[in-house]
Coordinates of N, CA, C and O in Angstrom, one line a residue:
M1 N 0.9 -1.2 0.0 CA 0.0 0.0 0.0 C 0.9 1.2 0.0 O 1.9 1.3 0.7
A2 N 0.5 2.3 -0.7 CA 1.3 3.5 -0.8 C 1.1 4.4 0.4 O 0.0 4.3 1.1
R3 N 2.1 5.2 0.7 CA 2.0 6.1 1.8 C 0.8 7.0 1.8 O 0.2 7.3 2.8
F4 N 0.4 7.4 0.5 CA -0.7 8.2 0.3 C -2.0 7.6 0.9 O -2.8 8.2 1.6
E5 N -2.1 6.3 0.7 CA -3.3 5.6 1.2 C -3.2 5.5 2.7 O -4.3 5.7 3.4
Y6 N -2.1 5.3 3.3 CA -1.9 5.3 4.7 C -2.4 6.6 5.3 O -3.1 6.7 6.3
E7 N -1.9 7.7 4.6 CA -2.3 9.1 5.1 C -3.8 9.3 5.0 O -4.3 10.0 5.9
Q8 N -4.4 8.8 4.0 CA -5.9 9.0 3.9 C -6.6 8.4 5.1 O -7.5 9.0 5.7
F9 N -6.2 7.2 5.4 CA -6.8 6.5 6.6 C -6.4 7.1 7.9 O -7.2 7.2 8.8
M10 N -5.2 7.6 8.0 CA -4.8 8.3 9.2 C -5.6 9.6 9.4 O -5.9 9.9 10.5
D11 N -6.0 10.2 8.3 CA -6.9 11.4 8.4 C -8.2 11.0 9.1 O -8.7 11.8 9.9
K12 N -8.7 9.8 8.8 CA -9.9 9.4 9.4 C -9.7 9.1 10.9 O -10.6 9.4 11.7
A13 N -8.5 8.5 11.2 CA -8.2 8.3 12.6 C -8.0 9.6 13.4 O -8.5 9.7 14.5
L14 N -7.4 10.6 12.7 CA -7.3 11.9 13.3 C -8.7 12.6 13.6 O -8.9 13.2 14.6
A15 N -9.6 12.3 12.7 CA -11.0 12.8 12.9 C -11.6 12.2 14.2 O -12.3 12.9 14.9
Q16 N -11.3 10.9 14.4 CA -11.8 10.3 15.6 C -11.1 10.9 16.8 O -11.7 11.1 17.9
A17 N -9.8 11.1 16.7 CA -9.0 11.7 17.8 C -9.6 13.1 18.2 O -9.7 13.5 19.3
Q18 N -10.0 13.8 17.1 CA -10.6 15.2 17.4 C -11.9 15.0 18.2 O -12.2 15.8 19.0
K19 N -12.7 14.0 17.9 CA -13.9 13.7 18.7 C -13.5 13.5 20.2 O -14.2 14.0 21.1
A20 N -12.5 12.8 20.4 CA -12.0 12.5 21.8 C -11.6 13.9 22.4 O -12.0 14.2 23.6
F21 N -10.9 14.7 21.7 CA -10.4 16.0 22.2 C -11.6 16.8 22.6 O -11.6 17.5 23.6
E22 N -12.6 16.9 21.7 CA -13.8 17.7 22.0 C -14.6 17.2 23.2 O -15.4 18.0 23.8
T23 N -14.4 16.0 23.6 CA -15.1 15.5 24.8 C -14.2 15.4 26.0 O -14.5 14.7 27.0
K24 N -13.0 16.0 25.9 CA -12.1 16.1 27.0 C -11.4 14.8 27.3 O -11.1 14.5 28.5
E25 N -11.3 13.9 26.3 CA -10.6 12.7 26.4 C -9.2 12.8 25.8 O -9.1 13.7 24.9
V26 N -8.3 12.0 26.2 CA -7.0 12.1 25.5 C -7.2 11.8 24.0 O -7.9 10.8 23.7
P27 N -6.8 12.7 23.2 CA -7.2 12.6 21.7 C -6.4 11.5 21.0 O -5.4 11.7 20.3
I28 N -6.9 10.3 21.0 CA -6.4 9.2 20.3 C -7.6 8.6 19.5 O -8.7 8.4 20.1
G29 N -7.4 8.4 18.2 CA -8.4 7.8 17.4 C -7.9 6.6 16.6 O -6.7 6.5 16.3
A30 N -8.8 5.8 16.2 CA -8.5 4.6 15.4 C -9.5 4.3 14.4 O -10.7 4.5 14.6
V31 N -9.1 3.7 13.3 CA -10.0 3.1 12.3 C -9.4 1.8 11.8 O -8.2 1.5 11.9
I32 N -10.3 0.9 11.4 CA -9.9 -0.4 10.9 C -10.5 -0.6 9.5 O -11.7 -0.3 9.3
T33 N -9.6 -1.1 8.6 CA -10.1 -1.4 7.3 C -10.1 -2.9 7.1 O -9.3 -3.6 7.6
N34 N -11.0 -3.3 6.2 CA -10.9 -4.7 5.8 C -9.8 -4.9 4.8 O -9.2 -3.9 4.3
P35 N -9.6 -6.2 4.3 CA -8.5 -6.4 3.4 C -8.7 -5.6 2.0 O -7.8 -5.4 1.3
S36 N -10.0 -5.2 1.7 CA -10.2 -4.5 0.5 C -10.0 -3.0 0.7 O -10.2 -2.2 -0.3
G37 N -9.7 -2.5 1.9 CA -9.5 -1.1 2.1 C -10.7 -0.3 2.5 O -10.7 0.9 2.3
I38 N -11.8 -1.0 2.9 CA -13.0 -0.3 3.3 C -13.0 -0.2 4.8 O -12.8 -1.2 5.5
I39 N -13.3 1.0 5.3 CA -13.4 1.2 6.8 C -14.6 0.4 7.3 O -15.7 0.6 6.9
I40 N -14.3 -0.5 8.3 CA -15.3 -1.3 8.9 C -15.6 -0.9 10.4 O -16.5 -1.4 11.0
A41 N -14.7 -0.1 10.9 CA -14.9 0.3 12.3 C -14.0 1.6 12.6 O -13.0 1.8 12.0
A42 N -14.5 2.3 13.6 CA -13.7 3.5 14.1 C -13.9 3.5 15.6 O -14.9 3.0 16.2
G43 N -13.0 4.2 16.3 CA -13.2 4.4 17.7 C -12.3 5.6 18.2 O -11.3 5.9 17.5
Y44 N -12.6 6.1 19.3 CA -11.8 7.1 19.9 C -11.8 6.9 21.4 O -12.7 6.3 22.0
N45 N -10.8 7.4 22.0 CA -10.6 7.2 23.5 C -11.8 7.6 24.2 O -12.3 8.7 24.0
Q46 N -12.3 6.8 25.2 CA -13.4 7.1 26.0 C -13.2 6.6 27.4 O -14.2 6.2 28.1
V47 N -12.0 6.6 27.8 CA -11.6 6.1 29.2 C -12.3 6.9 30.3 O -12.9 6.3 31.2
E48 N -12.4 8.2 30.2 CA -13.0 9.0 31.2 C -14.5 8.9 31.2 O -15.2 8.6 32.2
S49 N -15.1 9.0 30.0 CA -16.6 8.9 29.9 C -17.1 7.5 30.3 O -18.2 7.4 30.9
Q50 N -16.4 6.5 29.9 CA -16.9 5.1 30.2 C -16.3 4.7 31.6 O -16.7 3.6 32.0
K51 N -15.5 5.5 32.1 CA -14.8 5.1 33.4 C -14.3 3.7 33.4 O -14.5 2.9 34.3
S52 N -13.5 3.5 32.3 CA -12.9 2.1 32.1 C -11.5 2.3 31.5 O -11.4 2.9 30.5
Q53 N -10.6 1.7 32.1 CA -9.2 1.7 31.5 C -9.1 0.9 30.2 O -8.2 1.0 29.5
T54 N -10.2 0.2 29.9 CA -10.2 -0.6 28.6 C -10.8 0.1 27.5 O -11.0 -0.4 26.4
A55 N -11.3 1.4 27.7 CA -12.0 2.1 26.6 C -11.0 2.9 25.7 O -11.2 4.0 25.4
H56 N -9.9 2.3 25.4 CA -8.9 2.9 24.5 C -9.5 2.8 23.1 O -10.3 1.9 22.7
A57 N -9.1 3.7 22.2 CA -9.6 3.9 20.9 C -9.4 2.5 20.1 O -10.4 2.1 19.4
E58 N -8.3 1.9 20.3 CA -8.0 0.7 19.5 C -9.0 -0.4 19.9 O -9.5 -1.2 19.1
L59 N -9.2 -0.6 21.2 CA -10.1 -1.6 21.7 C -11.5 -1.4 21.3 O -12.2 -2.4 21.0
L60 N -12.0 -0.2 21.3 CA -13.3 0.1 20.9 C -13.5 -0.1 19.4 O -14.5 -0.7 19.0
A61 N -12.5 0.2 18.6 CA -12.5 -0.1 17.2 C -12.5 -1.6 16.9 O -13.2 -2.1 16.1
L62 N -11.7 -2.3 17.7 CA -11.6 -3.8 17.6 C -13.0 -4.4 17.8 O -13.5 -5.3 17.1
R63 N -13.6 -3.9 18.9 CA -15.0 -4.5 19.3 C -16.0 -4.2 18.2 O -16.7 -5.0 17.8
S64 N -15.9 -3.0 17.7 CA -16.9 -2.6 16.6 C -16.6 -3.4 15.3 O -17.6 -3.9 14.7
A65 N -15.4 -3.6 15.0 CA -15.0 -4.4 13.8 C -15.5 -5.8 13.9 O -16.1 -6.4 13.0
S66 N -15.3 -6.4 15.1 CA -15.8 -7.7 15.3 C -17.3 -7.9 15.2 O -17.8 -8.8 14.6
Q67 N -18.0 -6.9 15.8 CA -19.4 -6.9 15.7 C -19.9 -6.7 14.2 O -20.8 -7.4 13.8
N68 N -19.2 -5.8 13.5 CA -19.6 -5.6 12.1 C -19.3 -6.8 11.2 O -20.1 -7.1 10.3
L69 N -18.2 -7.5 11.5 CA -17.9 -8.7 10.7 C -18.5 -10.0 11.2 O -18.6 -11.0 10.5
G70 N -19.0 -10.0 12.5 CA -19.6 -11.2 13.1 C -18.5 -12.2 13.4 O -18.8 -13.4 13.5
D71 N -17.3 -11.7 13.7 CA -16.2 -12.6 14.0 C -15.1 -11.9 14.8 O -14.9 -10.7 14.4
W72 N -14.6 -12.5 15.8 CA -13.5 -11.8 16.5 C -12.2 -11.8 15.7 O -11.2 -11.1 16.0
R73 N -12.1 -12.7 14.8 CA -10.9 -12.8 13.9 C -10.9 -11.8 12.9 O -11.8 -11.8 12.0
L74 N -10.0 -10.9 12.9 CA -9.9 -9.8 11.9 C -8.8 -10.0 10.9 O -8.0 -9.1 10.6
D75 N -8.8 -11.2 10.4 CA -7.7 -11.6 9.5 C -7.6 -10.6 8.3 O -8.6 -10.3 7.6
G76 N -6.4 -10.2 8.0 CA -6.2 -9.3 6.9 C -6.5 -7.9 7.1 O -6.3 -7.0 6.2
C77 N -7.1 -7.5 8.2 CA -7.5 -6.1 8.4 C -6.3 -5.3 8.8 O -5.3 -5.8 9.3
I78 N -6.5 -4.0 8.7 CA -5.4 -3.0 9.0 C -6.0 -2.0 10.1 O -7.1 -1.5 9.9
L79 N -5.2 -1.8 11.1 CA -5.6 -0.8 12.2 C -4.7 0.4 12.0 O -3.5 0.3 11.9
Y80 N -5.4 1.5 11.9 CA -4.8 2.9 11.9 C -5.1 3.5 13.2 O -6.2 3.7 13.6
V81 N -4.0 4.0 13.9 CA -4.2 4.7 15.2 C -3.3 5.8 15.3 O -2.1 5.8 14.8
T82 N -3.7 6.9 15.9 CA -2.9 8.1 16.0 C -1.7 8.1 16.9 O -0.8 8.9 16.8
L83 N -1.7 7.1 17.8 CA -0.6 7.0 18.8 C -0.2 5.5 18.8 O -1.1 4.6 18.8
E84 N 1.1 5.3 18.9 CA 1.6 3.9 19.1 C 0.8 3.2 20.2 O 0.6 3.7 21.3
P85 N 0.3 2.0 19.9 CA -0.5 1.3 20.8 C 0.2 0.9 22.1 O 1.4 0.6 22.1
C86 N -0.5 0.9 23.2 CA 0.1 0.4 24.5 C 0.2 -1.1 24.5 O -0.3 -1.7 23.6
T87 N 0.8 -1.6 25.5 CA 0.9 -3.1 25.6 C -0.4 -3.8 25.6 O -0.6 -4.8 24.9
M88 N -1.4 -3.3 26.4 CA -2.7 -3.9 26.4 C -3.3 -4.0 25.1 O -3.8 -5.0 24.6
C89 N -3.3 -2.8 24.3 CA -3.9 -2.8 23.0 C -3.2 -3.7 22.0 O -3.8 -4.4 21.2
Y90 N -1.9 -3.6 22.1 CA -1.1 -4.5 21.2 C -1.4 -5.9 21.4 O -1.6 -6.7 20.4
A91 N -1.6 -6.4 22.6 CA -1.9 -7.8 22.8 C -3.3 -8.1 22.2 O -3.5 -9.2 21.6
A92 N -4.2 -7.2 22.4 CA -5.6 -7.5 21.8 C -5.5 -7.4 20.3 O -6.2 -8.2 19.6
I93 N -4.7 -6.5 19.7 CA -4.6 -6.5 18.3 C -4.0 -7.8 17.8 O -4.5 -8.4 16.8
Q94 N -3.0 -8.3 18.5 CA -2.3 -9.5 18.1 C -3.3 -10.7 18.2 O -3.4 -11.5 17.2
L95 N -4.1 -10.8 19.2 CA -5.1 -11.8 19.4 C -6.2 -11.7 18.3 O -6.7 -12.8 17.9
S96 N -6.4 -10.5 17.8 CA -7.5 -10.3 16.8 C -7.0 -10.7 15.4 O -7.8 -10.7 14.5
R97 N -5.7 -11.0 15.3 CA -5.2 -11.4 14.0 C -5.1 -10.3 13.0 O -5.2 -10.5 11.8
I98 N -5.0 -9.0 13.5 CA -4.8 -7.9 12.6 C -3.5 -8.1 11.8 O -2.6 -8.6 12.4
K99 N -3.5 -7.8 10.5 CA -2.4 -8.0 9.7 C -1.3 -6.9 9.8 O -0.1 -7.1 9.8
H100 N -1.8 -5.6 9.8 CA -0.9 -4.4 9.9 C -1.4 -3.4 10.9 O -2.6 -3.3 11.1
I101 N -0.5 -2.8 11.5 CA -0.7 -1.6 12.4 C 0.0 -0.5 11.8 O 1.2 -0.5 11.5
V102 N -0.8 0.6 11.6 CA -0.2 1.9 11.1 C -0.5 2.9 12.1 O -1.6 3.1 12.5
Y103 N 0.6 3.5 12.7 CA 0.3 4.5 13.7 C 1.0 5.8 13.4 O 1.9 5.9 12.6
G104 N 0.6 6.9 14.1 CA 1.1 8.2 13.9 C 2.3 8.5 14.8 O 3.4 8.2 14.5
A105 N 2.0 9.1 15.9 CA 3.0 9.5 16.9 C 3.5 8.3 17.7 O 2.7 7.4 18.0
Q106 N 4.8 8.4 18.1 CA 5.3 7.4 19.1 C 4.9 7.8 20.5 O 4.7 8.9 20.8
S107 N 4.8 6.8 21.3 CA 4.4 7.0 22.7 C 5.6 6.6 23.6 O 6.0 5.5 23.8
P108 N 6.3 7.7 24.1 CA 7.5 7.4 24.9 C 7.2 6.8 26.3 O 8.1 6.3 26.9
V109 N 5.9 6.9 26.7 CA 5.6 6.4 28.0 C 4.9 5.1 28.0 O 5.3 4.2 28.8
F110 N 3.9 4.9 27.1 CA 3.1 3.7 27.2 C 3.2 2.8 25.9 O 2.4 1.9 25.8
G111 N 4.0 3.1 25.0 CA 4.1 2.4 23.7 C 4.4 0.9 23.9 O 5.2 0.6 24.8
Y112 N 3.9 0.1 23.1 CA 4.2 -1.4 23.2 C 5.6 -1.7 23.1 O 6.1 -2.7 23.7
K113 N 6.4 -0.9 22.4 CA 7.8 -1.2 22.2 C 8.6 -1.1 23.5 O 9.6 -1.8 23.8
K114 N 8.1 -0.3 24.4 CA 8.7 -0.1 25.8 C 8.7 -1.4 26.5 O 9.6 -1.7 27.3
D115 N 7.6 -2.2 26.4 CA 7.4 -3.5 27.1 C 7.6 -4.7 26.3 O 7.4 -5.8 26.7
Q116 N 8.1 -4.5 25.1 CA 8.2 -5.6 24.1 C 9.0 -6.9 24.6 O 8.6 -8.0 24.4
D117 N 10.0 -6.6 25.4 CA 10.8 -7.8 25.9 C 10.0 -8.6 27.0 O 10.4 -9.7 27.3
C118 N 9.0 -8.0 27.5 CA 8.2 -8.6 28.6 C 7.1 -9.5 28.1 O 6.4 -10.2 28.8
F119 N 6.8 -9.4 26.8 CA 5.7 -10.1 26.2 C 5.8 -11.6 26.3 O 6.8 -12.2 26.1
I120 N 4.7 -12.2 26.7 CA 4.5 -13.7 26.6 C 3.7 -13.8 25.4 O 2.5 -13.5 25.4
K121 N 4.2 -14.2 24.3 CA 3.5 -14.3 23.0 C 2.5 -15.5 23.0 O 3.0 -16.6 23.1
P122 N 1.2 -15.2 22.8 CA 0.2 -16.3 22.8 C 0.4 -17.2 21.6 O 0.2 -18.3 21.6
F123 N 0.8 -16.6 20.5 CA 1.2 -17.4 19.3 C 2.0 -16.5 18.4 O 2.0 -15.2 18.6
D124 N 2.7 -17.0 17.5 CA 3.6 -16.3 16.7 C 2.8 -15.6 15.6 O 2.3 -16.3 14.7
T125 N 2.7 -14.3 15.6 CA 2.0 -13.6 14.6 C 3.0 -12.7 13.8 O 4.0 -12.3 14.3
Q126 N 2.6 -12.5 12.6 CA 3.5 -11.6 11.7 C 2.7 -10.3 11.5 O 2.0 -10.2 10.4
I127 N 2.8 -9.4 12.4 CA 2.1 -8.1 12.2 C 3.1 -7.1 11.7 O 4.2 -7.0 12.2
T128 N 2.8 -6.5 10.6 CA 3.6 -5.4 10.0 C 3.3 -4.2 10.7 O 2.1 -3.8 10.8
I129 N 4.2 -3.4 11.2 CA 4.0 -2.2 11.9 C 4.7 -1.1 11.2 O 5.9 -1.1 11.0
I130 N 3.9 0.0 10.9 CA 4.5 1.2 10.2 C 4.1 2.4 11.1 O 3.0 2.6 11.4
G131 N 5.1 3.1 11.5 CA 4.9 4.2 12.4 C 5.3 5.5 11.7 O 5.9 5.5 10.6
G132 N 4.9 6.6 12.3 CA 5.3 7.9 11.8 C 4.4 8.5 10.7 O 4.7 9.5 10.1
I133 N 3.2 7.9 10.4 CA 2.3 8.4 9.4 C 1.6 9.6 10.0 O 0.8 9.4 11.0
K134 N 1.8 10.8 9.5 CA 1.2 12.0 10.0 C 1.5 12.2 11.5 O 0.7 12.7 12.3
A135 N 2.7 11.8 11.8 CA 3.2 11.9 13.2 C 3.1 13.3 13.8 O 2.7 13.4 15.0
D136 N 3.5 14.3 13.1 CA 3.4 15.7 13.6 C 2.0 16.1 13.9 O 1.8 16.7 15.0
Q137 N 1.1 15.8 13.0 CA -0.3 16.2 13.3 C -0.8 15.4 14.5 O -1.5 16.0 15.4
C138 N -0.5 14.2 14.6 CA -1.0 13.4 15.7 C -0.4 13.9 17.1 O -1.1 14.0 18.1
A139 N 0.9 14.2 17.0 CA 1.6 14.6 18.2 C 1.1 16.0 18.6 O 0.9 16.3 19.8
R140 N 0.8 16.9 17.7 CA 0.3 18.3 18.0 C -1.0 18.2 18.7 O -1.2 19.0 19.6
L141 N -1.9 17.4 18.3 CA -3.2 17.3 18.9 C -3.0 16.8 20.4 O -3.7 17.4 21.3
L142 N -2.2 15.9 20.6 CA -1.9 15.4 21.9 C -1.3 16.5 22.8 O -1.7 16.7 23.9
Q143 N -0.3 17.2 22.2 CA 0.3 18.3 23.0 C -0.7 19.4 23.3 O -0.7 19.9 24.4
L144 N -1.5 19.8 22.4 CA -2.5 20.8 22.6 C -3.5 20.3 23.7 O -3.8 21.1 24.6
F145 N -3.8 19.1 23.7 CA -4.7 18.6 24.8 C -4.1 18.7 26.1 O -4.7 19.2 27.1
F146 N -2.8 18.3 26.3 CA -2.2 18.3 27.6 C -1.8 19.7 28.0 O -1.8 20.0 29.2
Q147 N -1.6 20.6 27.1 CA -1.4 22.0 27.4 C -2.6 22.6 28.0 O -2.6 23.4 29.0
T148 N -3.8 22.3 27.4 CA -5.0 22.9 27.9 C -5.4 22.3 29.2 O -6.1 22.9 30.0
Q149 N -5.0 21.0 29.5 CA -5.3 20.4 30.8 C -4.5 21.0 31.9 O -4.9 20.9 33.1
R150 N -3.4 21.6 31.6 CA -2.5 22.2 32.6 C -2.9 23.6 32.9 O -2.3 24.2 33.8
L151 N -3.8 24.3 32.2 CA -4.1 25.6 32.4 C -4.9 25.8 33.7 O -5.6 25.0 34.2

């Protein structure tokens, strides 16, 4: 897939992140496409509104995609998310059999790479991970959010 296509879908994930921002949630958004490149699910962070640590954008998108497809196996699907997934989300993505993860900004605090050596892999998956797509835009929205929270 061309970088241009990744950027188009990241724009959709950024729109989801904007929804989170507008509801005073950490602005992280996600979309999932099927193998044909059609968006089948979207989600944005709702940790505060749902009062649940599991209401991350990625997990909500995974749940929606599974409901839309009628199967928890998301073989061949691609997840686009504005921030590098945390360890919890990465494990769920792996179990869902997502084929590719495309993310925007890196997460220096909670990113899956930080805990990668601690993983107990449930099975060997071959997930392609591409980072840095629209990273500046993704990071700017997060920075703006945290600046406004400190006022």
